[in-house]
Coordinates of C-alpha atoms in Angstrom, one line a residue:
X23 CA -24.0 109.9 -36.5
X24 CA -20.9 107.5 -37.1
X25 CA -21.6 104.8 -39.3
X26 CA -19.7 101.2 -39.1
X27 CA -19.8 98.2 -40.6
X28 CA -18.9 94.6 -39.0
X29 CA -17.3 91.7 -40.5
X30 CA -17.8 88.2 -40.8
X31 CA -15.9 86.7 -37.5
X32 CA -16.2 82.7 -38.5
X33 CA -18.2 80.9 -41.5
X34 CA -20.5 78.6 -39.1
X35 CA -24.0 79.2 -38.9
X36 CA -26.4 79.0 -35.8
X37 CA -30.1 78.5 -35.7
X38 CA -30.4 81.0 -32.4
X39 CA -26.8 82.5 -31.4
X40 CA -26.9 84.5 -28.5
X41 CA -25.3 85.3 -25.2
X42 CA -21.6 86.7 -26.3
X43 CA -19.3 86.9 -23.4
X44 CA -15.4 87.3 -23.7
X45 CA -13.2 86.7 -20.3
X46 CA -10.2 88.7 -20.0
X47 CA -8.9 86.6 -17.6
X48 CA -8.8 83.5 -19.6
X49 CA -8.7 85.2 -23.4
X50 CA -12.3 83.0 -23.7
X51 CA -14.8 84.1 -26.3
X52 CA -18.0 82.3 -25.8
X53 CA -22.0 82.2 -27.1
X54 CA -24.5 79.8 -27.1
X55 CA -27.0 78.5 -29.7
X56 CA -30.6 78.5 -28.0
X57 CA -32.4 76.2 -30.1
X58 CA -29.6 73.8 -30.5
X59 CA -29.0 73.6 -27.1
X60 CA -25.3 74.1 -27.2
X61 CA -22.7 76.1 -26.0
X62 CA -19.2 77.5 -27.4
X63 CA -15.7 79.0 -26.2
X64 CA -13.1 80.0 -28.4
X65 CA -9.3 81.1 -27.2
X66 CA -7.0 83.7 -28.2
X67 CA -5.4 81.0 -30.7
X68 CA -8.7 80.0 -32.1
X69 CA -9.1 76.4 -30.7
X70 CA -12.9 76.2 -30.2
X71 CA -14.9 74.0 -27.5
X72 CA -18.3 72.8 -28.0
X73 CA -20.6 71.5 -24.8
X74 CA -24.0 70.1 -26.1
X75 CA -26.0 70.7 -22.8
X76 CA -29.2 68.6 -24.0
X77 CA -31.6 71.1 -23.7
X78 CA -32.8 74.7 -24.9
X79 CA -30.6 77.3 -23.1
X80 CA -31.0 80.9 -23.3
X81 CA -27.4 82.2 -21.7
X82 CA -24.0 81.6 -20.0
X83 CA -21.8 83.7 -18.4
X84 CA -18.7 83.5 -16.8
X85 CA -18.4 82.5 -13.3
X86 CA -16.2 84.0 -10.6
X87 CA -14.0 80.9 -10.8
X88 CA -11.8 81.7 -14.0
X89 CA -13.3 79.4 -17.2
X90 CA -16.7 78.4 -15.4
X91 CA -19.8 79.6 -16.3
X92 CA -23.6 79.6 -15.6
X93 CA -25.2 77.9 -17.8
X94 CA -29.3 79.0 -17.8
X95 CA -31.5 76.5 -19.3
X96 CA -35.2 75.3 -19.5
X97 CA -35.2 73.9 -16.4
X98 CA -32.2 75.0 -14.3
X99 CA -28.9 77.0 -14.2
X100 CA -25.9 74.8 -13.9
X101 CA -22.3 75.7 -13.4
X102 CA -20.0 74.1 -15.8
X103 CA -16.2 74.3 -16.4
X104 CA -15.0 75.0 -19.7
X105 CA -11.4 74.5 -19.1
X106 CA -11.6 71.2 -17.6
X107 CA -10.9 67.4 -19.7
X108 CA -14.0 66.4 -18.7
X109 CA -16.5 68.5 -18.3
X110 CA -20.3 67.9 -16.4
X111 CA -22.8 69.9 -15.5
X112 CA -22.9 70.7 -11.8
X113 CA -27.0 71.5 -11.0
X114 CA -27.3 75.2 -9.1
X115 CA -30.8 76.0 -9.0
X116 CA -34.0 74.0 -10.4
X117 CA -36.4 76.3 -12.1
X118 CA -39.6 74.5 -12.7
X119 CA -41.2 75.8 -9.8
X120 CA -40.7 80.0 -11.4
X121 CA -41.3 78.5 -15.1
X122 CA -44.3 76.8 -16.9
X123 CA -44.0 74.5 -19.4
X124 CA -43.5 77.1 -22.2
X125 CA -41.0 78.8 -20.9
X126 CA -36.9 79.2 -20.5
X127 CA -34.6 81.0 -19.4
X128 CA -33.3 84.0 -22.3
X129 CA -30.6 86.7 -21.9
X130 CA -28.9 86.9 -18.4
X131 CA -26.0 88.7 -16.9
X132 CA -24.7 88.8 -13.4
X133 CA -24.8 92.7 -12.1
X134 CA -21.7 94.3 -10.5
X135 CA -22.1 93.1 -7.1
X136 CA -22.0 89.3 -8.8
X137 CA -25.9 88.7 -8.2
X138 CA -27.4 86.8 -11.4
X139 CA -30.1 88.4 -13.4
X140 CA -32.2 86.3 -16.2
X141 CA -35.2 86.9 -18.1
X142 CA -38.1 83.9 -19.0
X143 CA -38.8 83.7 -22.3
X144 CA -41.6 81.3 -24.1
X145 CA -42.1 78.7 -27.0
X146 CA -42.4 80.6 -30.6
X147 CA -45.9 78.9 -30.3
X148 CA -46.9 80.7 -27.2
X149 CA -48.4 84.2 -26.2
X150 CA -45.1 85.8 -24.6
X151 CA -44.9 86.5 -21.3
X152 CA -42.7 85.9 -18.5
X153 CA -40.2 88.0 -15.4
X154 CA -36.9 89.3 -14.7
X155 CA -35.5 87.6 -12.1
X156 CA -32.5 87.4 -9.7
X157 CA -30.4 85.0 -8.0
X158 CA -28.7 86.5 -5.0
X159 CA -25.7 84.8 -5.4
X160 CA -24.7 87.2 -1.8
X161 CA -27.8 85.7 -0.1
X162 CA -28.2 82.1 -0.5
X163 CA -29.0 81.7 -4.2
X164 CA -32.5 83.3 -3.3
X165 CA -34.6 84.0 -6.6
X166 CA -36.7 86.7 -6.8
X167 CA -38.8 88.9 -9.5
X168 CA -36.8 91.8 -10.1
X169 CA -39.9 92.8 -13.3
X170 CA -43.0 90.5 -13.3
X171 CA -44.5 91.0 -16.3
X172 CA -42.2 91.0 -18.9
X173 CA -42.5 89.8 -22.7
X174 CA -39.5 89.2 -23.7
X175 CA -36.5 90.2 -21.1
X176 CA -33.3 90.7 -23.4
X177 CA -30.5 92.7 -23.0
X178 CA -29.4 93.9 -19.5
X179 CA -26.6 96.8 -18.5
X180 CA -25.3 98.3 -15.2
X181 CA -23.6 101.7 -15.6
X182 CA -20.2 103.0 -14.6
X183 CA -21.4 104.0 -11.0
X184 CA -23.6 101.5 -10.3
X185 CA -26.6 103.3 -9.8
X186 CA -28.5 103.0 -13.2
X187 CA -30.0 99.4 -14.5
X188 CA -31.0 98.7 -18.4
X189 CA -33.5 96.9 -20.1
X190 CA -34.7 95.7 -22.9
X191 CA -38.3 94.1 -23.4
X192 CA -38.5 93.1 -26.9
X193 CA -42.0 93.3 -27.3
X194 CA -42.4 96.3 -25.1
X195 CA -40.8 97.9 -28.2
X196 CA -38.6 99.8 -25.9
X197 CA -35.3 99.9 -23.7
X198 CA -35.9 101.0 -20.3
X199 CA -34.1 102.4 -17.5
X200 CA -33.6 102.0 -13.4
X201 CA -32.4 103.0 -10.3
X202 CA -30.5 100.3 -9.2
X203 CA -28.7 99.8 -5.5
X204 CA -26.0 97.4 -5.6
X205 CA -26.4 96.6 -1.9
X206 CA -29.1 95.3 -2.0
X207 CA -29.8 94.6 -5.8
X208 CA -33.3 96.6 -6.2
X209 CA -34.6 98.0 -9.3
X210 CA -36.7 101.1 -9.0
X211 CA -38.3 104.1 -10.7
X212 CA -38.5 102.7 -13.9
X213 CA -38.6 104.5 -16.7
X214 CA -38.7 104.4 -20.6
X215 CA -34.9 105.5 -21.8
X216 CA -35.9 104.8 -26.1
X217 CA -38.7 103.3 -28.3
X218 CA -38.4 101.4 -31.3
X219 CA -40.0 102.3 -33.7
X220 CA -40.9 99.5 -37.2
X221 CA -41.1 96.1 -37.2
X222 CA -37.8 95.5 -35.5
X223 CA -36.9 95.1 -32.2
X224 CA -34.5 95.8 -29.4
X225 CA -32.5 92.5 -28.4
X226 CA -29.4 92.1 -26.3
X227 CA -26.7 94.6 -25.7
X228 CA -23.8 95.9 -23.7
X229 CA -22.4 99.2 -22.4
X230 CA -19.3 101.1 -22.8
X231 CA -17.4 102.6 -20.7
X232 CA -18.8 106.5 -21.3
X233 CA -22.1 104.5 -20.2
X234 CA -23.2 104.3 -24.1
X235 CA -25.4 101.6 -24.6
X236 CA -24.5 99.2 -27.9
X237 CA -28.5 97.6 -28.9
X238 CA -28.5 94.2 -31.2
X239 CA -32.2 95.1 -33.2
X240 CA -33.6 91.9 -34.4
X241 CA -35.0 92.1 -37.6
X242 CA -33.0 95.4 -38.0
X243 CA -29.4 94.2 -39.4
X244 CA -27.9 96.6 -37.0
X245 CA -26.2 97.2 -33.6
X246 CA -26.9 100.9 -32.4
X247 CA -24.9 102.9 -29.9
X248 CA -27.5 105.2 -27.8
X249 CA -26.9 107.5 -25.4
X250 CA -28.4 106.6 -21.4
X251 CA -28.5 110.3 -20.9
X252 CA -31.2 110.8 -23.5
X253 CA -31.9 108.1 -25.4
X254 CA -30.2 109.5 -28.7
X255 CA -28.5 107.5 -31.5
X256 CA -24.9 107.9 -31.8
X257 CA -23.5 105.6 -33.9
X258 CA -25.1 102.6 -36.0
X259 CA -23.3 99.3 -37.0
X260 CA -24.4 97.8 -40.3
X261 CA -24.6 93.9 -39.7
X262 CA -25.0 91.5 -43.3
X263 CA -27.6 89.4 -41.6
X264 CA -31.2 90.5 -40.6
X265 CA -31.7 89.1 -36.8
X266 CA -28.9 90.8 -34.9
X267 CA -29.2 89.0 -31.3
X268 CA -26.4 90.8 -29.1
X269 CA -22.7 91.8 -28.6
X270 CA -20.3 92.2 -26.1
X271 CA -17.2 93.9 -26.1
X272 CA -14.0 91.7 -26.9
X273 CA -9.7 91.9 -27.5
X274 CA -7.2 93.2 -24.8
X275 CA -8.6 96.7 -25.7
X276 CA -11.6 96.3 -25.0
X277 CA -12.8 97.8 -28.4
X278 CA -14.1 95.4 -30.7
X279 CA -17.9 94.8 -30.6
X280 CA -18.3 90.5 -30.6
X281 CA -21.9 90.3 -32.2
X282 CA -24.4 87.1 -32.8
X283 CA -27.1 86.9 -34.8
X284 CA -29.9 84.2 -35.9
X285 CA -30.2 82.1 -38.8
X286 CA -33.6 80.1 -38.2
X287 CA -36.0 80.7 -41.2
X288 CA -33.4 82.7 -43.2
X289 CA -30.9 81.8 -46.0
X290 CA -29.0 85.3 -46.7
X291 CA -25.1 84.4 -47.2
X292 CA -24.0 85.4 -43.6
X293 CA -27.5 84.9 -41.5
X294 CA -26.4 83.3 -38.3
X295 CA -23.1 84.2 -38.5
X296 CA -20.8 85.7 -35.7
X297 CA -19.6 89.0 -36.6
X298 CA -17.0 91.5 -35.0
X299 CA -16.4 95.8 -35.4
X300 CA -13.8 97.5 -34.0
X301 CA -15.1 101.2 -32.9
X302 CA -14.2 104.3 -30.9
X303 CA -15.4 102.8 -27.7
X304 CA -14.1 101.0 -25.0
X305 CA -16.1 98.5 -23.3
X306 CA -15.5 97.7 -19.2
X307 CA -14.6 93.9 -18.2
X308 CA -18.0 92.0 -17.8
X309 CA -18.9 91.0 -14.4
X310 CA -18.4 87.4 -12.9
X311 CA -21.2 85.7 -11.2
X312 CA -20.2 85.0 -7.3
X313 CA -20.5 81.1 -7.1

């Protein structure tokens, strides 16, 4: 097993960071901070953006048009353009008739065909529960339940060929995986790929290009790199703060791991801090949502 270790990226802290995306196309880092409500891009030359959206938000993603992105909140996803003087928040789809009260949007990707994918998430205070869903983007904007049921929906992966979907339910204690048809963007045959085992659990991640899936463990103070053939650890990344979120791959290589974490409740030296690793994979571009 190759063992890494990640660095401190920037001294700011976040209650909840989350959601790291970086966008070749415009050099953009980005993340949000859940319980803040806000939402961040950084360039190439380290000018930073902040968008206070007003409300709890659980992703954004970047948008087919270059420096837009979904932004997926408590109750709707809005498109919103980081690149403009102004910026507003253009309303996409209301989502108070799929959520209760408790609940909000939490990780979300779009899938290689450009469909959006989000999970529900609840109120700490609440008995978790909630859905996968989809937006066809290729259909309307219809939203459907891709996984009723879910805990908490996390990190989400497509592989190289497009015929494999990954999953991670927190709470389910596991990541699982799917047959997935890009065609018509259906999940079936699902299956568990890895348990976890302790009191940590599985969070956000990305894939690589070998399709090598790189877990955040929240709780764990680690990234792991498992295999989708088997399940099996490959590599671990030791992160200096104990609720590892996500990561997503960053640079023009595509070989640096971009990794939040959380520091609500904590008050270790680098808790909520943004970290990076450079390691001996390659991740693919990310996928653009088709609005």
């Amino acid at each position: 097993m190759t063992l890494f270790t990640a660095k401190v990226f920037s001294e700011e802290k976040y209650q909840l960071g989350e959601s790291p995306f970086y966008d070749a196309r415009t050099g953009l880092l980005s993340w949000v901070d859940i319980t803040e409500g806000k939402f961040f891009t950084q360039a190439d030359d380290g000018s930073r953006r902040e968008f206070d959206i007003g409300q709890t938000l659980g992703a954004a993603l970047p948008a087919q048009k270059a420096g837009t992105y979904v932004i997926c909140g408590t109750d709707g996803l809005y498109l919103l353009d980081a690149l403009a003087q102004n910026t507003c928040l253009k309303p996409l789809q209301n989502l108070t008739s799929y959520f209760e009260s408790f609940q909000r949007c939490n990780d979300a990707k779009s899938d290689p065909a450009g469909r959006l994918w989000f999970g529900s998430s609840v109120n700490d205070d609440h008995e978790a529960c909630g859905n996968l869903y989809c937006m066809d983007t290729l259909d309307g904007g219809k939203i459907t339940v891709r996984q009723a049921g879910t805990k908490i929906s996390n990190g989400l992966a497509w592989s190289r060929d497009h015929k494999k979907f990954y999953f991670s339910d927190s709470l389910e204690h596991a990541v699982f995986s799917y047959d997935y048809d890009e065609e018509s963007g259906q999940i079936s045959n699902r299956q568990v790929l890895f348990t976890v085992d302790g009191p940590c659990v599985s969070d956000g991640m990305c894939i690589d290009d070998q399709d090598n899936l790189w877990v955040a463990f929240w709780g764990g103070h680690r990234i792991e790199q498992r295999s989708t053939k088997d399940g099996s650890l490959i590599a671990k990344i030791d992160v200096d703060a104990e609720n590892v979120t996500s990561c997503c791959f960053m640079g023009k290589e595509l070989n640096t791991l971009f990794i939040t974490t959380s520091g609500n409740a904590l008050n270790g030296q680098n808790d909520g801090r943004l970290f990076t690793c450079k390691v001996d994979a390659k991740g693919p571009s990310c996928d653009f949502c088709k609005l």
